[in-house]
Short mmCIF file of C-alpha atoms in Angstrom, two decimals:
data_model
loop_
_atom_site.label_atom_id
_atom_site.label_comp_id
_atom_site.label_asym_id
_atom_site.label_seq_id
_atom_site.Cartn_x
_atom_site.Cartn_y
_atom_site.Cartn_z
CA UNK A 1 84.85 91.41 93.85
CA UNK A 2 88.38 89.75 93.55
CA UNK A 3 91.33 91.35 95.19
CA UNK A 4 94.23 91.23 97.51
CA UNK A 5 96.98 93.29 99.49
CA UNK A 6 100.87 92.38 98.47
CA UNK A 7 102.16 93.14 102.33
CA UNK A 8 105.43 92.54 103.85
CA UNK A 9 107.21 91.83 107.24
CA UNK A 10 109.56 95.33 106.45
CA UNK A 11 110.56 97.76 103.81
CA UNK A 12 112.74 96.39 101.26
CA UNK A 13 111.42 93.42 100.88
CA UNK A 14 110.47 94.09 97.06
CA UNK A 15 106.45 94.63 97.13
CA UNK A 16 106.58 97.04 94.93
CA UNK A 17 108.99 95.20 92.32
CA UNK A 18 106.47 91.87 92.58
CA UNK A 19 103.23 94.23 92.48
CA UNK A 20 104.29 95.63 89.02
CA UNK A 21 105.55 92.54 87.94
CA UNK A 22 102.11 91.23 88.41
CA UNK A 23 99.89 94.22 86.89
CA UNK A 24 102.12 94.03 83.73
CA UNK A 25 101.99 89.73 83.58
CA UNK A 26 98.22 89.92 84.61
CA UNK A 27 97.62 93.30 82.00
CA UNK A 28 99.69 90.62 79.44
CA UNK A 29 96.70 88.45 80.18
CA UNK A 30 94.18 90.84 79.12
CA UNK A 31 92.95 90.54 83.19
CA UNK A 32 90.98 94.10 84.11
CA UNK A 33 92.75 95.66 86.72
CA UNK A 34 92.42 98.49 89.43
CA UNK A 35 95.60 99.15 91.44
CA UNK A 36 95.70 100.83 94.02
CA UNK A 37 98.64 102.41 97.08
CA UNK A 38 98.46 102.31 100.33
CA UNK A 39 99.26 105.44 102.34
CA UNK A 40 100.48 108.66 101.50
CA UNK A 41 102.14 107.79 98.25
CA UNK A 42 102.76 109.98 95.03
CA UNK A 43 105.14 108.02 93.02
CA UNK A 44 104.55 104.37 93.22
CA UNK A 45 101.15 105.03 91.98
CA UNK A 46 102.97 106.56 88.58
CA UNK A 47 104.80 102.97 88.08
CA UNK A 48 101.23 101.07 88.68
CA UNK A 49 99.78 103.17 85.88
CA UNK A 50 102.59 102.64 83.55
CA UNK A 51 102.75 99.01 84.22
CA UNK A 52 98.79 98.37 84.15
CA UNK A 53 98.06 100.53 81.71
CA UNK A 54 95.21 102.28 84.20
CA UNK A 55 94.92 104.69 86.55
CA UNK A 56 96.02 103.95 90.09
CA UNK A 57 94.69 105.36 93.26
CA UNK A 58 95.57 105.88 96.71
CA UNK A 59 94.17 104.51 99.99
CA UNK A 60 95.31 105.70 102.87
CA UNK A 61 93.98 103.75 106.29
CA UNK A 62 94.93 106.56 108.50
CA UNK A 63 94.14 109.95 106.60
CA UNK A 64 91.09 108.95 104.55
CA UNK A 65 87.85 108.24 106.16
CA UNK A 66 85.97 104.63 106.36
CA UNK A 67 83.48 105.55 103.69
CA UNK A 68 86.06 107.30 102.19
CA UNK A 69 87.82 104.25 101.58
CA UNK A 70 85.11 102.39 100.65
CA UNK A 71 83.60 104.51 97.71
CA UNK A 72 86.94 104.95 96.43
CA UNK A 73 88.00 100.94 96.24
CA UNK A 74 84.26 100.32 95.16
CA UNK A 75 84.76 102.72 92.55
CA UNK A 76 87.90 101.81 91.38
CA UNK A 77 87.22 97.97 91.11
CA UNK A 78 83.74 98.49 89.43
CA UNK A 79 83.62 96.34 86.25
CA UNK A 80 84.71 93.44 87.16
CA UNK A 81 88.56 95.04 87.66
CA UNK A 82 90.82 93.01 89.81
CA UNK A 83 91.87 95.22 93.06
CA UNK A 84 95.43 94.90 94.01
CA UNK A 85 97.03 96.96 96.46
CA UNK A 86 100.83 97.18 97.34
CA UNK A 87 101.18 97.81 100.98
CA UNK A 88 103.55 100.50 102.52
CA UNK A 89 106.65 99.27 105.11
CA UNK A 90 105.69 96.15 107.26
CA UNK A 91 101.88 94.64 107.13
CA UNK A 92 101.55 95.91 110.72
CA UNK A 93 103.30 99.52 110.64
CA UNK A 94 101.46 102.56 110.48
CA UNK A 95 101.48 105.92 111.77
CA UNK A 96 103.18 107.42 114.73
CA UNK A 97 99.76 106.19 116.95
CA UNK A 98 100.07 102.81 115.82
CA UNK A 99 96.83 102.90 113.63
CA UNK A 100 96.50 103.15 109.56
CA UNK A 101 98.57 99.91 109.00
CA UNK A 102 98.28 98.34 105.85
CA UNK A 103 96.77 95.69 107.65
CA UNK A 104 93.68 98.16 109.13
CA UNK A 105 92.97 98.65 105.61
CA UNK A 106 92.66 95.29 104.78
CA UNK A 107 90.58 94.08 107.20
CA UNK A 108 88.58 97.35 106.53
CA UNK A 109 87.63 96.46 103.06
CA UNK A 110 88.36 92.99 103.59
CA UNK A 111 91.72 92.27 101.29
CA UNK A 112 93.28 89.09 101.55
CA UNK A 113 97.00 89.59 102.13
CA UNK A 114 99.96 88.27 99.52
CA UNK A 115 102.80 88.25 101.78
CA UNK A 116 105.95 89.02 100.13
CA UNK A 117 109.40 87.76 102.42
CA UNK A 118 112.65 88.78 101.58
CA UNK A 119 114.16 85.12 101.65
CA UNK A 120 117.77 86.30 100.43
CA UNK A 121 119.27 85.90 104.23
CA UNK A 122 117.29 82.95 105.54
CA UNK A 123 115.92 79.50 105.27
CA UNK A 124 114.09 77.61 107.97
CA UNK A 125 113.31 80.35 109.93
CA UNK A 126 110.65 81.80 107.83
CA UNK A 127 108.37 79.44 109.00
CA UNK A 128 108.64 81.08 112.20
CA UNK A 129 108.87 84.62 110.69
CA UNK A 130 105.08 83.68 108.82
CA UNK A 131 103.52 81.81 110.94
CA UNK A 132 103.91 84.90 113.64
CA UNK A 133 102.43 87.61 111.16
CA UNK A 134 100.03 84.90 111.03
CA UNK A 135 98.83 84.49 114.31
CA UNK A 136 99.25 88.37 115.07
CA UNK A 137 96.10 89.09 114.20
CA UNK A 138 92.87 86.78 114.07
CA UNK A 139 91.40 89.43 111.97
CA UNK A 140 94.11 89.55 109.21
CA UNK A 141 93.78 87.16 106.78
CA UNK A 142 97.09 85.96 105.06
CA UNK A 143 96.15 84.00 101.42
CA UNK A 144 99.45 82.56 100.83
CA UNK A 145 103.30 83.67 100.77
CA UNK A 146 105.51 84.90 97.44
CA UNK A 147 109.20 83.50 98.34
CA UNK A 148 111.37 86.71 96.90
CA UNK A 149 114.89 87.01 95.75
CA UNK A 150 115.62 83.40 96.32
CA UNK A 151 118.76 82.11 95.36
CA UNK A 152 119.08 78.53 94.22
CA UNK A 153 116.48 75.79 93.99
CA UNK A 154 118.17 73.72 96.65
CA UNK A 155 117.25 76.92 98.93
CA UNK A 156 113.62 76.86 97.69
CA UNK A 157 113.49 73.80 98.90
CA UNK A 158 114.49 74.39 101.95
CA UNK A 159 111.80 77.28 101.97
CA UNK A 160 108.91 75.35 101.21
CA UNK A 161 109.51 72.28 103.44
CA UNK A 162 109.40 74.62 106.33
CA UNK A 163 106.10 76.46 105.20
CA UNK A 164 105.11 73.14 104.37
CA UNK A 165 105.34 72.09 107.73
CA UNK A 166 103.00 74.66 108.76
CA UNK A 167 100.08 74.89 106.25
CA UNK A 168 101.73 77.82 105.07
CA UNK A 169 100.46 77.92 101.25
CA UNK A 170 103.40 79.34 98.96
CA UNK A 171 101.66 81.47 95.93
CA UNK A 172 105.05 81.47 93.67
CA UNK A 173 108.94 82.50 93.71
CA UNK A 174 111.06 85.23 92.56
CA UNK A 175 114.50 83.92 91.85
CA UNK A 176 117.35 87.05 93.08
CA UNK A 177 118.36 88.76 90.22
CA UNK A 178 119.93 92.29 89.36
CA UNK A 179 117.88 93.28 86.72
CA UNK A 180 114.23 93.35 89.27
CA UNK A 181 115.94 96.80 90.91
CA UNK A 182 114.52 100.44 90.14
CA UNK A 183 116.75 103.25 91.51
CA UNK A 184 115.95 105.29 94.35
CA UNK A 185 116.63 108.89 95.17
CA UNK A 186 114.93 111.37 98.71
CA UNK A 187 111.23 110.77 98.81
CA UNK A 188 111.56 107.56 97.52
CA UNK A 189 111.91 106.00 93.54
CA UNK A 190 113.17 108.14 90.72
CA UNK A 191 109.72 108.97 89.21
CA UNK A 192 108.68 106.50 86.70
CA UNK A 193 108.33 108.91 83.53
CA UNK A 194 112.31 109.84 84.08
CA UNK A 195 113.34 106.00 84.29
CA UNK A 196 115.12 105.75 80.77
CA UNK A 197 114.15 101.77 80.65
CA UNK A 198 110.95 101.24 82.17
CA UNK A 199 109.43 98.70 79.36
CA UNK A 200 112.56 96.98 79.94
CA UNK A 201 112.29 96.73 83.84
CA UNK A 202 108.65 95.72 83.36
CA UNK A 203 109.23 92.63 81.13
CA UNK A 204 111.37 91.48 83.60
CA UNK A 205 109.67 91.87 86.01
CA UNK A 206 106.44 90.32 84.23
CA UNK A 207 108.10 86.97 83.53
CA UNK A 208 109.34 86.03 86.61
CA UNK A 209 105.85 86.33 87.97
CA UNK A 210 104.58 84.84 84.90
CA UNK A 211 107.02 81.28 85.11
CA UNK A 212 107.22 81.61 89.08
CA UNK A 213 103.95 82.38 91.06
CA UNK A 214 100.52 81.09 90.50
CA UNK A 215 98.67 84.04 88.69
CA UNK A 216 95.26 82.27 88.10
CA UNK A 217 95.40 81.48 92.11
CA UNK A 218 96.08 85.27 92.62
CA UNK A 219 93.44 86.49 90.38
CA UNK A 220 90.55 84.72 91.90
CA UNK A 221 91.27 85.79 95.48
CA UNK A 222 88.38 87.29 96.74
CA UNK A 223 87.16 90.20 98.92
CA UNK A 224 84.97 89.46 101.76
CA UNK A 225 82.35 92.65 101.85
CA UNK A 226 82.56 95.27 100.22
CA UNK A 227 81.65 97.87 102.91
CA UNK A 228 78.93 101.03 102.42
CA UNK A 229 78.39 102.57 98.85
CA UNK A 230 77.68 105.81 100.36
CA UNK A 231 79.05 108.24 98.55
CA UNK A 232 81.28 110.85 100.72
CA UNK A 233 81.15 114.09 100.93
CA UNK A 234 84.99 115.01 99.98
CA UNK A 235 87.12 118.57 100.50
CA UNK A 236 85.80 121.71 98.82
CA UNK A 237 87.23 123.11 96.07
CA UNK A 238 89.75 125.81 95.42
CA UNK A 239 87.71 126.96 93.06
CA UNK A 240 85.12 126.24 90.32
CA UNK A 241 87.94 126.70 87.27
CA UNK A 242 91.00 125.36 89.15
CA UNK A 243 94.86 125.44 87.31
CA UNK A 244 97.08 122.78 88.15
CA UNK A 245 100.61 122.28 87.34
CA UNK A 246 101.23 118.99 86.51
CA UNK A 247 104.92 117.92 85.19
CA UNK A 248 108.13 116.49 86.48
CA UNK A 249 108.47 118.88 89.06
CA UNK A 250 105.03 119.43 90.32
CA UNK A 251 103.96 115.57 90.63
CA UNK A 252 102.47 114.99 93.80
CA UNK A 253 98.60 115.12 93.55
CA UNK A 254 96.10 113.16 94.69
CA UNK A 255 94.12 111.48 92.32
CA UNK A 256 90.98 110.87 94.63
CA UNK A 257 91.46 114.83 95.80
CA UNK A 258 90.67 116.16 91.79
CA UNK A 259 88.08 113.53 91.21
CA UNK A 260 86.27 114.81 94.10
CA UNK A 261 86.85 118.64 93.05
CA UNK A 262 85.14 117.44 89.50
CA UNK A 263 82.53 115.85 91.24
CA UNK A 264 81.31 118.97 92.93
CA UNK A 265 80.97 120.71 89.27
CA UNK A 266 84.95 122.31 88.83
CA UNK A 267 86.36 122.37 85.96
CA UNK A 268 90.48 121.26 86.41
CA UNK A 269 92.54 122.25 83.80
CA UNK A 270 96.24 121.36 83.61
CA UNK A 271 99.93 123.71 82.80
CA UNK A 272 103.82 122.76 82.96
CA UNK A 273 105.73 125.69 84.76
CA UNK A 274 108.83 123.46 83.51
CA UNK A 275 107.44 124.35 79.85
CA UNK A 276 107.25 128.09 81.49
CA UNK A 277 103.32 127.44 80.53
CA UNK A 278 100.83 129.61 82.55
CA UNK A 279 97.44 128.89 84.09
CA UNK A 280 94.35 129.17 81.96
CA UNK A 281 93.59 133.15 81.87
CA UNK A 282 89.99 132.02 82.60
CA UNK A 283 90.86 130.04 86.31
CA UNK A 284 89.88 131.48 89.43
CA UNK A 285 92.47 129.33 91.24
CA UNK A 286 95.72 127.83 90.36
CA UNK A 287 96.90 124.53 92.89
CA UNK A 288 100.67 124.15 93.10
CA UNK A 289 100.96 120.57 94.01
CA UNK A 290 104.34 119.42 95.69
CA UNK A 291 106.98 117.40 93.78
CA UNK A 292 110.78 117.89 92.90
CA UNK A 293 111.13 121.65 92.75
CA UNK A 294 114.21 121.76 94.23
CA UNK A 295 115.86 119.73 91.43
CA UNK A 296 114.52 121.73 88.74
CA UNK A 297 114.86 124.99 90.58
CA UNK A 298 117.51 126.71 87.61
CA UNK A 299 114.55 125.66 85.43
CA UNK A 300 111.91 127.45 87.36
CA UNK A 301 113.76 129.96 87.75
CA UNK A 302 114.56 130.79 84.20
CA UNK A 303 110.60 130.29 83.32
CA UNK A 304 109.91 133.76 83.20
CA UNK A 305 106.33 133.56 81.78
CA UNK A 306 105.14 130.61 84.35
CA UNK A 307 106.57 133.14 87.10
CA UNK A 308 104.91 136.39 85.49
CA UNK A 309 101.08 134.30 85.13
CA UNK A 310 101.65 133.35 88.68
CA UNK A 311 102.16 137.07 89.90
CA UNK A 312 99.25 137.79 87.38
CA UNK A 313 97.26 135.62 88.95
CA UNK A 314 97.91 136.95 92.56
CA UNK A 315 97.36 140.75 91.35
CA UNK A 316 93.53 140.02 89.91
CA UNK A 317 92.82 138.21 93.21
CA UNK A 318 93.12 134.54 91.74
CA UNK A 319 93.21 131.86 93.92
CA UNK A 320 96.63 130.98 94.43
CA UNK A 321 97.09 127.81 96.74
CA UNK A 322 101.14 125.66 97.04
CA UNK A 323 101.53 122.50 98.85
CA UNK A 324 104.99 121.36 99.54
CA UNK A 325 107.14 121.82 96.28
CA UNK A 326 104.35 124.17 95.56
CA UNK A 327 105.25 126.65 98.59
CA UNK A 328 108.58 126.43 98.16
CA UNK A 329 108.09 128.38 94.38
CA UNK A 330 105.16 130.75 95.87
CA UNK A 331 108.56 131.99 97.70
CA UNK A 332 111.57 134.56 97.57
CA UNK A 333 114.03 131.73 97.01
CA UNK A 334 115.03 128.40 96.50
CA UNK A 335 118.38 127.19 97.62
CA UNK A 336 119.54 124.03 95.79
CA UNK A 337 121.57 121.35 97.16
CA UNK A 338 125.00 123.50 95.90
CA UNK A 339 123.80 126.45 97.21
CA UNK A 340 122.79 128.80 94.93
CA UNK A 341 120.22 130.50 95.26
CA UNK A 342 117.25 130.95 92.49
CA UNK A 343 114.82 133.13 92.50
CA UNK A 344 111.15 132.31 92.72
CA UNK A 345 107.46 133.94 92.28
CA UNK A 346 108.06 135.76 95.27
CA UNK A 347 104.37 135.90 96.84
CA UNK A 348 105.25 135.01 99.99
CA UNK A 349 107.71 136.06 102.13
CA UNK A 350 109.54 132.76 102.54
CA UNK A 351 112.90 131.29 101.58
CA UNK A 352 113.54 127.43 101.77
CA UNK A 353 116.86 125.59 101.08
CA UNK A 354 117.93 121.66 100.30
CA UNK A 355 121.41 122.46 100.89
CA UNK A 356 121.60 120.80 104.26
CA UNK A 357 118.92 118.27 104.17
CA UNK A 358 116.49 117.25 107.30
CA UNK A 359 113.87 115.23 107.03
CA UNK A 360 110.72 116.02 108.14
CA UNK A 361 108.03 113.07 107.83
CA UNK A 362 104.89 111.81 109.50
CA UNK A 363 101.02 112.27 109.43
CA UNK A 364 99.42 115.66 110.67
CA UNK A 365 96.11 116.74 112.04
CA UNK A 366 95.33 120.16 110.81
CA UNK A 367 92.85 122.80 112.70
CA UNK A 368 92.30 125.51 109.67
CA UNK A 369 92.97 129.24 111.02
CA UNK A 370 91.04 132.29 109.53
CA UNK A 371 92.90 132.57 106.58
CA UNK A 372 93.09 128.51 105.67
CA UNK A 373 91.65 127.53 102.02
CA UNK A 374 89.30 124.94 104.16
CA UNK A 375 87.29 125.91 106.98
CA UNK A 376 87.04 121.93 108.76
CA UNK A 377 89.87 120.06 110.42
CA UNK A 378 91.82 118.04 108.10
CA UNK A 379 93.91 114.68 107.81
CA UNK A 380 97.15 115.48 105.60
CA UNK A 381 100.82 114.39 105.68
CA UNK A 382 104.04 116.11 105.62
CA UNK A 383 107.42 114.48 103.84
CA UNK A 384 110.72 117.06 102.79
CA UNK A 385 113.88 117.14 103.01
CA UNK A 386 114.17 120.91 102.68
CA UNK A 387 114.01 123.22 105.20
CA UNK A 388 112.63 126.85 105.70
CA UNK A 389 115.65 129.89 106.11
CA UNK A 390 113.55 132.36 106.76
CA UNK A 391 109.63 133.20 107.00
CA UNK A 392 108.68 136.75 107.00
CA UNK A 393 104.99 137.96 108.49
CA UNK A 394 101.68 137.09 107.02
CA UNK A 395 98.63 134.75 108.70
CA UNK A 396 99.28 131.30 109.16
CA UNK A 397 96.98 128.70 107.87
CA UNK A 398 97.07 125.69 110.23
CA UNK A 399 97.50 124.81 114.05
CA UNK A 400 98.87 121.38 113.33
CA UNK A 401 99.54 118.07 115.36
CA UNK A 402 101.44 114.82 114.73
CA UNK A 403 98.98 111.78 114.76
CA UNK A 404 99.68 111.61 118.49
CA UNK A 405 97.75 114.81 119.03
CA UNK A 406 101.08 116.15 120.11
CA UNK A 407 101.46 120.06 118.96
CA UNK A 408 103.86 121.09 116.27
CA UNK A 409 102.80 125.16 116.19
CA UNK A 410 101.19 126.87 113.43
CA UNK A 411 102.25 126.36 109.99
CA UNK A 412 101.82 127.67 106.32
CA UNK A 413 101.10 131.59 105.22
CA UNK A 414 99.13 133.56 103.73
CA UNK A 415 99.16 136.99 101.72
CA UNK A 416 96.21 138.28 100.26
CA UNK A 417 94.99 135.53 97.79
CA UNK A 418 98.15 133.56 97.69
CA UNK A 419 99.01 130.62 100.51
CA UNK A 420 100.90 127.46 100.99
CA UNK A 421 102.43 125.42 103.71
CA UNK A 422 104.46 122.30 103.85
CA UNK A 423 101.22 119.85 104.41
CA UNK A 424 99.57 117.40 102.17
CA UNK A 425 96.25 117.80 102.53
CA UNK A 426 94.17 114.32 102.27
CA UNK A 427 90.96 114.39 103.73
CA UNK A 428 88.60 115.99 105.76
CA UNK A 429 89.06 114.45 109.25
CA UNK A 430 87.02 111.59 110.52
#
């Protein structure tokens, strides 16, 4: 199988501008390709897909289990597809414990790494910068290093006659220029189906990887083992005729967590609460993912028959399960970043408000309580800006812990057959 990791010594250094630069010149090439994210990622994975032209998946070192892992890259990069995976923040970062780098999941399914360097505010000294990600790890196995957002060939020079120095071999270069830059927004990149001139930003970005980095070098990297083909056992589902909303708003679902939910014999039907559309009056459960509720919260407020199904739903005894965004509408109110307040299904007793932002971000362990949709400890993540106002009674759902093991209380809620909490649920835990 042939594959590699685009990693980097920090955020910012532009992995994610050369990794769809890549899939679209590569994709150009009529190369078969599988990409894939790294970590707890809902929108990058949208750009992959848009600039591949096939589905991209998530692989998450810390939250997803070993054979997890393994089934799902062995799956994805079946046929011959080329596996590339962008990396999240610096090759070596990971959770709060230290573990679930993007470099554990290399060496786990045994990625080469691409190493993409910033070189915009240096010259010599990258060959000291490399050659210590190098040497970091005996394990790790850097292919080669992309020179980014370089500014003049006199300064390439420079670049590779240090590298050179060192055995260092340079894949390509990305010359600096303004038109390689996708705009950002809290959580991360302005989803890629609102960018107004995303064909435009991938052509771009596909020729300067086409005229400056080796792509037939890139393609044939290889993966050393492929790891078990077991195939795991993933997280029950909600239901056997499960609703999800799926648009703009309600974006953040795991690809791997749906395929599973098929695999055990549901059937997953999909609705747009932004097109006030309801569940499917045959579902015995409806999944509110998370995603950018508060920014369409006028909208969701004004969609008074996705409101009505919901509260339909809830009154037969549906299934009715919000994660994130999703909680936030199950509630009394939404409070926008102006501060008005808009009304929402009202199933729980909660209120939550983006007018005065705090961030709350990091990887959680999850015990389930009684009333929890799962009954085995979970892996998930947490990552808002909003913030509850008020919570009224009702059972909670989790006793969660940071991935220290440090406690954070007891989180999420639960009324009759509606519940939701602020946690991304990702896998069973290991």
């Amino acid at each position: 199988m042939n594959g590699f990791l685009v990693a980097a010594p920090h955020s910012g250094s532009g992995t994610t501008t050369v990794t769809l630069g890549l899939l679209r010149a590569l994709r150009n090439r009529g190369v078969k390709l599988a990409p894939a994210k790294a970590g707890p990622d809902y929108i990058d994975p949208a750009f992959h897909e848009a600039a591949s032209g096939e589905p991209c998946i998530n692989l998450d070192p810390w939250a997803m289990r070993p054979e997890l892992l393994h089934a799902l890259a062995n799956d994805h990069a079946g046929d011959d597809r080329l596996l590339i995976v962008e990396g999240m923040m610096g090759l070596f970062d990971g959770a709060a414990d230290g573990e679930g780098s993007a470099a554990d999941l290399a060496v786990l399914l045994g990625l080469p790494i691409v190493f993409v360097v910033d070189c915009g505010r240096m010259a010599h000294s990258i060959a000291a910068l490399v050659s210590g990600f190098m040497s970091f790890r005996q394990d790790v196995e850097i292919a080669g290093v992309i020179l980014n957002r370089v500014g003049s060939a006199r300064h390439e020079t420079m670049l590779r006659e240090a590298l050179d120095a060192r055995g260092v071999a340079v894949l390509g270069v990305v010359q600096r220029q303004d038109e390689l830059y996708l705009p950002s927004r809290h959580l991360g990149l302005v989803q890629a189906g609102e960018h107004e001139d995303i064909e435009r930003f991938f052509a771009n970005a596909a020729f300067s990887m086409s005229v400056g980095l080796d792509l037939d070098r890139l393609a044939t990297l290889t993966v050393q083992g492929r790891g078990s083909n077991r195939n795991p056992t993933c997280l029950p589902p909600l239901g056997q005729r499960i609703a999800v909303a799926r648009d703009e708003a309600f974006a953040f679902s795991y690809p791997h967590l749906l395929a599973g939910w098929r695999e055990q014999g549901a059937e997953i039907s999909f609705f747009s609460p932004l097109a006030d559309e309801i569940p499917s009056g045959d579902s015995d459960s409806v999944y509110l993912p998370g995603g950018y509720p508060e920014l369409h919260a006028g909208k969701i407020a004004a969609a008074g028959r996705f409101l009505g199904g919901l509260r339909a739903a809830a009154e037969a005894g549906v299934q009715v399960y919000g994660e994130c965004g999703g909680y936030m509408v199950l509630g009394d109110e939404l409070i926008d970043d102006e501060g008005e307040h808009h009304k929402m299904a009202g199933l729980l007793p909660v209120t939550t408000s983006y007018a005065k932002r705090q961030r709350h971000l990091g990887y959680r362990r999850l015990k389930p309580l009684a009333a929890a949709p799962w009954r085995l400890p979970l892996a998930a993540h947490e990552f808002h800006y909003s913030r509850l106002v008020s919570e009224g009674a009702g059972e909670r759902l989790f006793s969660a812990s940071d991935s220290r093991g440090d406690p954070l209380g007891e989180a999420g809620l639960r009324r009759g057959s509606v519940s939701g909490s602020y946690m991304h649920v990702i896998d069973r835990a290991a």
